[in-house]
Short mmCIF file of C-alpha atoms in Angstrom, two decimals:
data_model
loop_
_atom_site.label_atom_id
_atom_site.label_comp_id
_atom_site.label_asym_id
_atom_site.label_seq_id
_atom_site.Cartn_x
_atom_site.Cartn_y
_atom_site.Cartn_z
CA UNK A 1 3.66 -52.10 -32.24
CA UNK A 2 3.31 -48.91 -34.14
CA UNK A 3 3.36 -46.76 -30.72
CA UNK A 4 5.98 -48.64 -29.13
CA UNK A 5 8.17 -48.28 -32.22
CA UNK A 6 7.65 -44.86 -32.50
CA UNK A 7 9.71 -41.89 -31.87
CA UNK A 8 8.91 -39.01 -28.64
CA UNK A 9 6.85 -36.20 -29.34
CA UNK A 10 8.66 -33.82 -31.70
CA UNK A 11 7.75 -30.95 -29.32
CA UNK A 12 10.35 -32.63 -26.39
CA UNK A 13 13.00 -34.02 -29.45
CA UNK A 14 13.16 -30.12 -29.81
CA UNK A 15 13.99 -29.31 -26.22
CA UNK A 16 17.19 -31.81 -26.72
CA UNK A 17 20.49 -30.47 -27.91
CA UNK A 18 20.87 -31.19 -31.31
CA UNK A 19 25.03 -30.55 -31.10
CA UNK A 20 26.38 -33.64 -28.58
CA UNK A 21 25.66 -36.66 -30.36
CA UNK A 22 27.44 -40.46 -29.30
CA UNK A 23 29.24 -41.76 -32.27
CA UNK A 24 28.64 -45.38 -34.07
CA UNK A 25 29.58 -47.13 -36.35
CA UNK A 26 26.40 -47.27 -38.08
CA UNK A 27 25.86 -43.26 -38.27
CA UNK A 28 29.52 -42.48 -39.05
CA UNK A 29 29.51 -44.96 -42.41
CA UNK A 30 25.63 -43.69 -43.03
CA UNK A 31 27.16 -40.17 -42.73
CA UNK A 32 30.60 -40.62 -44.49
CA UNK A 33 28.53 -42.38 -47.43
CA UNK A 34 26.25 -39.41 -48.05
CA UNK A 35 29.30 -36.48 -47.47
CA UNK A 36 31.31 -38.35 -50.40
CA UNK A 37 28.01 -38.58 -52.64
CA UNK A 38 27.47 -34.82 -51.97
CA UNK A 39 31.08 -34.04 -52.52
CA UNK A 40 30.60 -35.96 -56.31
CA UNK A 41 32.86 -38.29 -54.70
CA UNK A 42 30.37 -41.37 -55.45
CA UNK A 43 32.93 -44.00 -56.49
CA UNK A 44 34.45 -43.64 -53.01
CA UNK A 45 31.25 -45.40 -51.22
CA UNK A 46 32.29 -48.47 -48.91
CA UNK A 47 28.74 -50.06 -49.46
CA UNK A 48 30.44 -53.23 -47.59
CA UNK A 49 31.57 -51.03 -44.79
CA UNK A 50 27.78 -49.83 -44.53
CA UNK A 51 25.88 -52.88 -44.30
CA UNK A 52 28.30 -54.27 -41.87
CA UNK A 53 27.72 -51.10 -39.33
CA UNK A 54 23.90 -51.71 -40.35
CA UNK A 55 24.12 -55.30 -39.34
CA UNK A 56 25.28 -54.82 -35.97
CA UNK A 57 24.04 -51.71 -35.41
CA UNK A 58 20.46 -52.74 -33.37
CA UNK A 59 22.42 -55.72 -31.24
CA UNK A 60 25.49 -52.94 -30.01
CA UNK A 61 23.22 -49.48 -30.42
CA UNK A 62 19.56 -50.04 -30.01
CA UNK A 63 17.90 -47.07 -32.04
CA UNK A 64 15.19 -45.02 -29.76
CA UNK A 65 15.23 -41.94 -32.26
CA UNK A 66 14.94 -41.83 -36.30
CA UNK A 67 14.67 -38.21 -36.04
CA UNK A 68 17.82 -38.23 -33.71
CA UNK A 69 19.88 -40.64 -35.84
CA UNK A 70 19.30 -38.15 -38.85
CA UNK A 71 19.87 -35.08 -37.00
CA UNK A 72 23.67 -36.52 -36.04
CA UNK A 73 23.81 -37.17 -39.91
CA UNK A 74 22.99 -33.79 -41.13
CA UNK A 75 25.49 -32.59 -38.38
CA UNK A 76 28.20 -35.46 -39.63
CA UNK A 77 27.54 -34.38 -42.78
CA UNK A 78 27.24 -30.82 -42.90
CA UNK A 79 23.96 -31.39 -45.01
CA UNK A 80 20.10 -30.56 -44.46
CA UNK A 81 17.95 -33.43 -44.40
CA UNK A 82 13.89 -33.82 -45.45
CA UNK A 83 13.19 -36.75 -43.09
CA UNK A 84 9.67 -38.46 -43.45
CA UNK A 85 7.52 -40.14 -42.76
CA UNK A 86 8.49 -40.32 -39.45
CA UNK A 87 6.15 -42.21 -36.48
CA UNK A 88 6.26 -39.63 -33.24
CA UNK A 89 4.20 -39.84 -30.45
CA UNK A 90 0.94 -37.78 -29.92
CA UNK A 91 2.18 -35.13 -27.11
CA UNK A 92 -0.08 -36.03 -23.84
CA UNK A 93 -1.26 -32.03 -24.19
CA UNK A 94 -3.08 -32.64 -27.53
CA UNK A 95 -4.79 -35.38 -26.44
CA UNK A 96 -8.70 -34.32 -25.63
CA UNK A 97 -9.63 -36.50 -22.40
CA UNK A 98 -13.07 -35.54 -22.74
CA UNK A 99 -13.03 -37.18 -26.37
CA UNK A 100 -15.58 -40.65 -26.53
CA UNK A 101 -12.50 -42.08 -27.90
CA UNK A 102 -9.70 -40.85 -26.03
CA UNK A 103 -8.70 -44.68 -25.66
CA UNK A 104 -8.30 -44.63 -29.14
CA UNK A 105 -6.25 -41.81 -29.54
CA UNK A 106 -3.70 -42.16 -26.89
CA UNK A 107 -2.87 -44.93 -28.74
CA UNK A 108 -2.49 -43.12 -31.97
CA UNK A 109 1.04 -41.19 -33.46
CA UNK A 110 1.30 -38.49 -35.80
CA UNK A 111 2.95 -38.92 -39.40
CA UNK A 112 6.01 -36.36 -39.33
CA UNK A 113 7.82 -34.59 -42.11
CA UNK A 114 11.21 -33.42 -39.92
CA UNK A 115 13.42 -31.09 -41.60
CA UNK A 116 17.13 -30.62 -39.96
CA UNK A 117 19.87 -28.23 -40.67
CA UNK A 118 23.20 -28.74 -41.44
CA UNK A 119 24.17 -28.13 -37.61
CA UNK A 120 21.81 -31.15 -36.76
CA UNK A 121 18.69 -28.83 -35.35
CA UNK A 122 15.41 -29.49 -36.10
CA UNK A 123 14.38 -26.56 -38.19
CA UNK A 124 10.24 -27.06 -39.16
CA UNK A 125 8.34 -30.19 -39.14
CA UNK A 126 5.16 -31.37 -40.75
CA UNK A 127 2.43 -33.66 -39.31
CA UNK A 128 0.52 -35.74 -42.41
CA UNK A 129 -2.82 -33.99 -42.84
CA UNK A 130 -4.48 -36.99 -45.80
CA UNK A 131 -4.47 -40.45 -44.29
CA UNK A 132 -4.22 -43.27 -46.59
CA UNK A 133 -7.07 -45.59 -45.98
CA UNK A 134 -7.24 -47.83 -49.41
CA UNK A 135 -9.02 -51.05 -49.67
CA UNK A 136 -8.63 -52.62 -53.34
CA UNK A 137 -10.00 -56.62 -53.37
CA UNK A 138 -7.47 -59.46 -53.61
CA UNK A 139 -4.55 -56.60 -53.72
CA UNK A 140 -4.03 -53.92 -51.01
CA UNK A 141 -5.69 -53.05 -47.71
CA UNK A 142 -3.95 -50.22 -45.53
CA UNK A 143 -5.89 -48.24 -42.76
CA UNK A 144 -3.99 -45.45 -41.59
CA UNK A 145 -6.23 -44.10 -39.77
CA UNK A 146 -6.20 -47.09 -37.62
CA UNK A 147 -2.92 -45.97 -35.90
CA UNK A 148 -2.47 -42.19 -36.84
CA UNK A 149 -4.21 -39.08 -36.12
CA UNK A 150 -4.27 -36.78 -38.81
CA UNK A 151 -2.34 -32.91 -38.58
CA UNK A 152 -4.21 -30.09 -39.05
CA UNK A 153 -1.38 -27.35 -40.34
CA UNK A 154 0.37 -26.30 -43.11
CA UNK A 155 4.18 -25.82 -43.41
CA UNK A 156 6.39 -23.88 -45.13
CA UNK A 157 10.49 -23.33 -43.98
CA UNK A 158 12.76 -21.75 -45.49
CA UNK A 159 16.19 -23.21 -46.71
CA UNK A 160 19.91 -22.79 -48.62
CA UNK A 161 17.94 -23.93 -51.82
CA UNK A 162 14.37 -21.72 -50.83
CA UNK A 163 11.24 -22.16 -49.34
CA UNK A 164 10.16 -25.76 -48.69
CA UNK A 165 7.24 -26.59 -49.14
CA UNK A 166 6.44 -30.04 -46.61
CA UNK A 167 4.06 -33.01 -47.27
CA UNK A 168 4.02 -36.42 -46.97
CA UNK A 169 2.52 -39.21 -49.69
CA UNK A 170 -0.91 -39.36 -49.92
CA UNK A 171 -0.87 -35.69 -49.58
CA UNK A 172 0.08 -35.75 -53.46
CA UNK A 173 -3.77 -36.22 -54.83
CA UNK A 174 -4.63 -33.21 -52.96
CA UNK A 175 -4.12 -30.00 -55.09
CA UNK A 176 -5.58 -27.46 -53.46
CA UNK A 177 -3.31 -27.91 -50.22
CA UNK A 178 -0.28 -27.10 -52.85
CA UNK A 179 -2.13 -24.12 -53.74
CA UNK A 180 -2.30 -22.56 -50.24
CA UNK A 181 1.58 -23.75 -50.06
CA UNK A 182 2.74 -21.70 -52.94
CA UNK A 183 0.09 -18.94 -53.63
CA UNK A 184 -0.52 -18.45 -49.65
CA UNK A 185 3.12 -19.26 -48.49
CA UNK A 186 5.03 -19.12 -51.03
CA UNK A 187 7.00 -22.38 -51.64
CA UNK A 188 9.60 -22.95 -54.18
CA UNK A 189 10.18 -26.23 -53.14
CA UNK A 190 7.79 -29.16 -52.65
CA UNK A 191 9.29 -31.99 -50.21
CA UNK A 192 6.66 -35.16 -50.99
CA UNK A 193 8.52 -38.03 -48.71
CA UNK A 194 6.23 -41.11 -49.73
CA UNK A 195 6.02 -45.17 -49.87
CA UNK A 196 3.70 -45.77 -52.75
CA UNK A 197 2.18 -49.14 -53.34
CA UNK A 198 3.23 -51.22 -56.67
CA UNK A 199 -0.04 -50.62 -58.29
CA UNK A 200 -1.11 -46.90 -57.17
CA UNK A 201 3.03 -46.17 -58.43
CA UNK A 202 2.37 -47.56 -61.68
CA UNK A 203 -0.30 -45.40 -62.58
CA UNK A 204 0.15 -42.23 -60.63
CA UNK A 205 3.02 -41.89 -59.27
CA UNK A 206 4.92 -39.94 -61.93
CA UNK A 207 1.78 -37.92 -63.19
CA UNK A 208 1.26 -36.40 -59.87
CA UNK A 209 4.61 -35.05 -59.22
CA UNK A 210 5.32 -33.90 -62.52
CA UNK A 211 1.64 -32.09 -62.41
CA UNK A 212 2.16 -30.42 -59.03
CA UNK A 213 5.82 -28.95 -60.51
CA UNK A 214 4.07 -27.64 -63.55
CA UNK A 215 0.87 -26.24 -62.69
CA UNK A 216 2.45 -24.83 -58.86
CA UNK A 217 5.90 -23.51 -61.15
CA UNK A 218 8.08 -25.52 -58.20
CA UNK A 219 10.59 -28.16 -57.99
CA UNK A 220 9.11 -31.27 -56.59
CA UNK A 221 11.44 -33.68 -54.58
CA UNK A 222 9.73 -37.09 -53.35
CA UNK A 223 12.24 -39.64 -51.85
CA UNK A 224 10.74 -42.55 -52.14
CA UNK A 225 10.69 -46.10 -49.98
CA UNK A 226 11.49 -49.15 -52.38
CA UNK A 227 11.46 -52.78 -52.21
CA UNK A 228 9.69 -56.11 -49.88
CA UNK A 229 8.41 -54.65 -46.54
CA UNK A 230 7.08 -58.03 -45.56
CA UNK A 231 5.05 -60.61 -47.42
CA UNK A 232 2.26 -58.40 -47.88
CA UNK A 233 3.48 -55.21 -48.95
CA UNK A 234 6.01 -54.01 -51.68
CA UNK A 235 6.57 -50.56 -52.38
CA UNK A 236 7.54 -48.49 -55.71
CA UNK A 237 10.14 -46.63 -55.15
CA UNK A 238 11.10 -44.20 -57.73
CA UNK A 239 12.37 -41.20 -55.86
CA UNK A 240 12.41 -38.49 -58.18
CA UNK A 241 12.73 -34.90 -58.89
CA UNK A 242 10.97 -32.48 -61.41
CA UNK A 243 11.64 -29.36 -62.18
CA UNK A 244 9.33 -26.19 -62.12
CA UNK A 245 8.90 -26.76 -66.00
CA UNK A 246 8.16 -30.56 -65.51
CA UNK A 247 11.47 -31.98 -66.78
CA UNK A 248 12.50 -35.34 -65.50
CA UNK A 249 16.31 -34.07 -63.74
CA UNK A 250 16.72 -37.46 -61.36
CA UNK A 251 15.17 -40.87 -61.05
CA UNK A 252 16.47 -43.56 -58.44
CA UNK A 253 14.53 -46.30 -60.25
CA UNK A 254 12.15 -49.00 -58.55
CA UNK A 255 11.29 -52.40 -58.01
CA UNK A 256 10.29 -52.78 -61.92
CA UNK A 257 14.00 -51.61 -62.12
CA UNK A 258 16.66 -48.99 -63.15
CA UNK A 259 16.18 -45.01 -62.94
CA UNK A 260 15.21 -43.30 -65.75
CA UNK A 261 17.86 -40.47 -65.37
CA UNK A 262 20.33 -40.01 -62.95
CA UNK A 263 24.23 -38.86 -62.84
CA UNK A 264 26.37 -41.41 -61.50
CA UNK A 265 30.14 -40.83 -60.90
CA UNK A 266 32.90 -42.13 -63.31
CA UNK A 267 36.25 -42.94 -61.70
CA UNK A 268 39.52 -42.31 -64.32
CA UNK A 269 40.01 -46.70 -64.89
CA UNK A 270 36.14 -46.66 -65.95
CA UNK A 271 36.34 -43.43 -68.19
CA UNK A 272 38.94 -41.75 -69.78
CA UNK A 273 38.17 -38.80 -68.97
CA UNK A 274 37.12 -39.60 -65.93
CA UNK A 275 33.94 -37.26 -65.51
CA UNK A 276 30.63 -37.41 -64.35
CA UNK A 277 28.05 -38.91 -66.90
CA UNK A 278 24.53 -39.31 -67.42
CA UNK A 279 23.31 -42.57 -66.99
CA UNK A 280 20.19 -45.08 -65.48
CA UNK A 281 20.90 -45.96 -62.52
CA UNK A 282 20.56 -49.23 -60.03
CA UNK A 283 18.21 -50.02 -57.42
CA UNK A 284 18.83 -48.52 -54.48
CA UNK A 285 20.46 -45.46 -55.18
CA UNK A 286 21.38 -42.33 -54.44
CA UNK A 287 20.64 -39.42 -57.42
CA UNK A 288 21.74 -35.73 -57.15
CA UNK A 289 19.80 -32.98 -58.66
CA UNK A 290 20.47 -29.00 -58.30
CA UNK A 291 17.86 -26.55 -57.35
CA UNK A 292 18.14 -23.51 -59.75
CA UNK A 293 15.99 -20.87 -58.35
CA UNK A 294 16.85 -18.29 -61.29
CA UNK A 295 15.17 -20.87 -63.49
CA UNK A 296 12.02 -20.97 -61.17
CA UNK A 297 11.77 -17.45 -61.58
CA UNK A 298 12.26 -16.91 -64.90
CA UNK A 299 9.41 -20.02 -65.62
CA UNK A 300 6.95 -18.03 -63.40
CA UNK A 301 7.80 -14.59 -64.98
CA UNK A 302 7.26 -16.11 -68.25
CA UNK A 303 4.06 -18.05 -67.58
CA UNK A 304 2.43 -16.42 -64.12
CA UNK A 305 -0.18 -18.78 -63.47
CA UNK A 306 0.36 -17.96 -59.48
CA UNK A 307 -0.86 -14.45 -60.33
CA UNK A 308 -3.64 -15.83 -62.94
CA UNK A 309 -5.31 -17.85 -60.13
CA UNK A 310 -5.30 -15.40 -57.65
CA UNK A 311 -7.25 -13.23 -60.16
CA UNK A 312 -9.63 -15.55 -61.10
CA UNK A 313 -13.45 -15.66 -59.80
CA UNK A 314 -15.82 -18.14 -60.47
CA UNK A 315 -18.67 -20.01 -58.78
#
């Protein structure tokens, strides 16, 4: 099911043009919804509108492409887009035929971190290096290993807001491949797509990102999957971003409920004033944050732990 569901190889979705997309219903509201949150224009989402596009969307467009539906989006939109994880198929050229379990791997997809530019081209993308295999009694088995092969290279891109630095969940718990990000490739950025489990969430899932923005001096940005994937499984949600100091600047909230911090847009009947406050916010959501990169620079001039490590020698 996983390789049937799963998008092309991301080395042919990069031959395609990326400019001469088919218009639905379901991308243009999708699209329309995040261009008004983007504009600060929040109180003018048709959430109705959405959910009846999304509704019909597989019976009158069957979707063949994630990767393609958000490249028309970032187009529509006029936005980038960090899309991940993203199933894509193992190209046949990387698959070694004189491998015992070439069986095995032909069946196998990669775990992609896509990011798109605002014209709707695919400008880097990241294949999941750590796979999450996790066996906890009476709670949680996952094998990802089972279905995906794991990448072997690091990614860096740069962007409008600076250097992104790409990596997907489980990748999180591994600090020294944040270390070769920053101090080898210098990110600025740190894109951590993820679908956390209820009980890893609980306990890590806020000490991890706010440790990788403090001790790599970076923003960290991890969108996060939320809510009842099927009886089995429930993820945490939480997407969130920290900046390079470790303060809290957005949090979309969870299944355990609303956002800790978020800016949500007040139309003139609901305020006085009518401006943009700080408030929680509900489940799902979507949370703005900006990137200041004078404020990443000045934290790293003040404390330069990036040049501290690279002087260090121990053993």
């Amino acid at each position: 099911h996983t390789l049937t569901e799963a998008d092309p190889p991301i080395k042919e979705l990069l031959l395609l043009k990326h400019d001469n997309f088919e218009i639905t219903p379901f991308r243009k509201s999708l699209a329309d919804t995040i261009s008004l949150c983007s504009a600060g224009s929040g109180s003018g989402v048709d959430n109705e509108a959405v959910d009846r596009a999304a509704n019909n969307k597989r019976e009158s467009h069957p979707i063949t492409s994630i990767i393609q539906e958000l490249q028309y989006i970032a187009n529509e939109s006029k936005l980038w887009i960090s899309g991940g994880g993203v199933h894509t198929k193992v190209p046949p050229l990387e698959i070694d035929h004189d491998d015992a379990d070439t069986m095995l791997d032909e069946r196998k997809i990669y775990n992609t971190h896509v990011i798109i530019d605002d014209t709707g081209k695919i400008q880097a993308y990241y294949h999941k290096i750590h796979l999450f295999d996790v066996s906890i009694p009476n709670k949680v088995n996952l094998s990802e290993s089972k279905t995906t092969s794991p990448g072997t290279e690091l990614i860096v891109c740069n962007s409008p807001i600076g250097k992104l630095g790409l990596s997907i969940c489980y990748d999180m718990r591994f600090g020294e491949m944040y270390v070769d990000l920053v101090q080898k490739m210098g990110a600025e950025v740190l894109l951590m797509p993820s679908a956390f489990t209820v009980p890893t969430g609980k306990a890590h899932w806020h000490a991890l990102l706010r440790a990788r923005a403090i001790e790599h001096q970076c923003y960290a940005l991890a969108a996060a999957q939320v809510g009842q994937h099927n009886e089995k499984r429930q993820s945490y949600g939480h997407s969130i971003v920290y900046d390079p100091w470790g303060e809290l600047l957005a949090d979309a909230g969870g299944y355990d409920g609303t956002g800790t911090s978020g800016n949500i847009f007040i139309t003139q009947e609901e305020s006085p004033i009518g401006e943009e406050e700080s408030s929680p916010v509900r489940v799902p959501s979507i949370v703005l944050a900006d990137i200041d990169i004078d404020k990443l620079e000045s934290v790293r001039e003040r404390m330069p732990i990036q040049q501290h490590r690279g002087n260090s020698h121990f053993s």
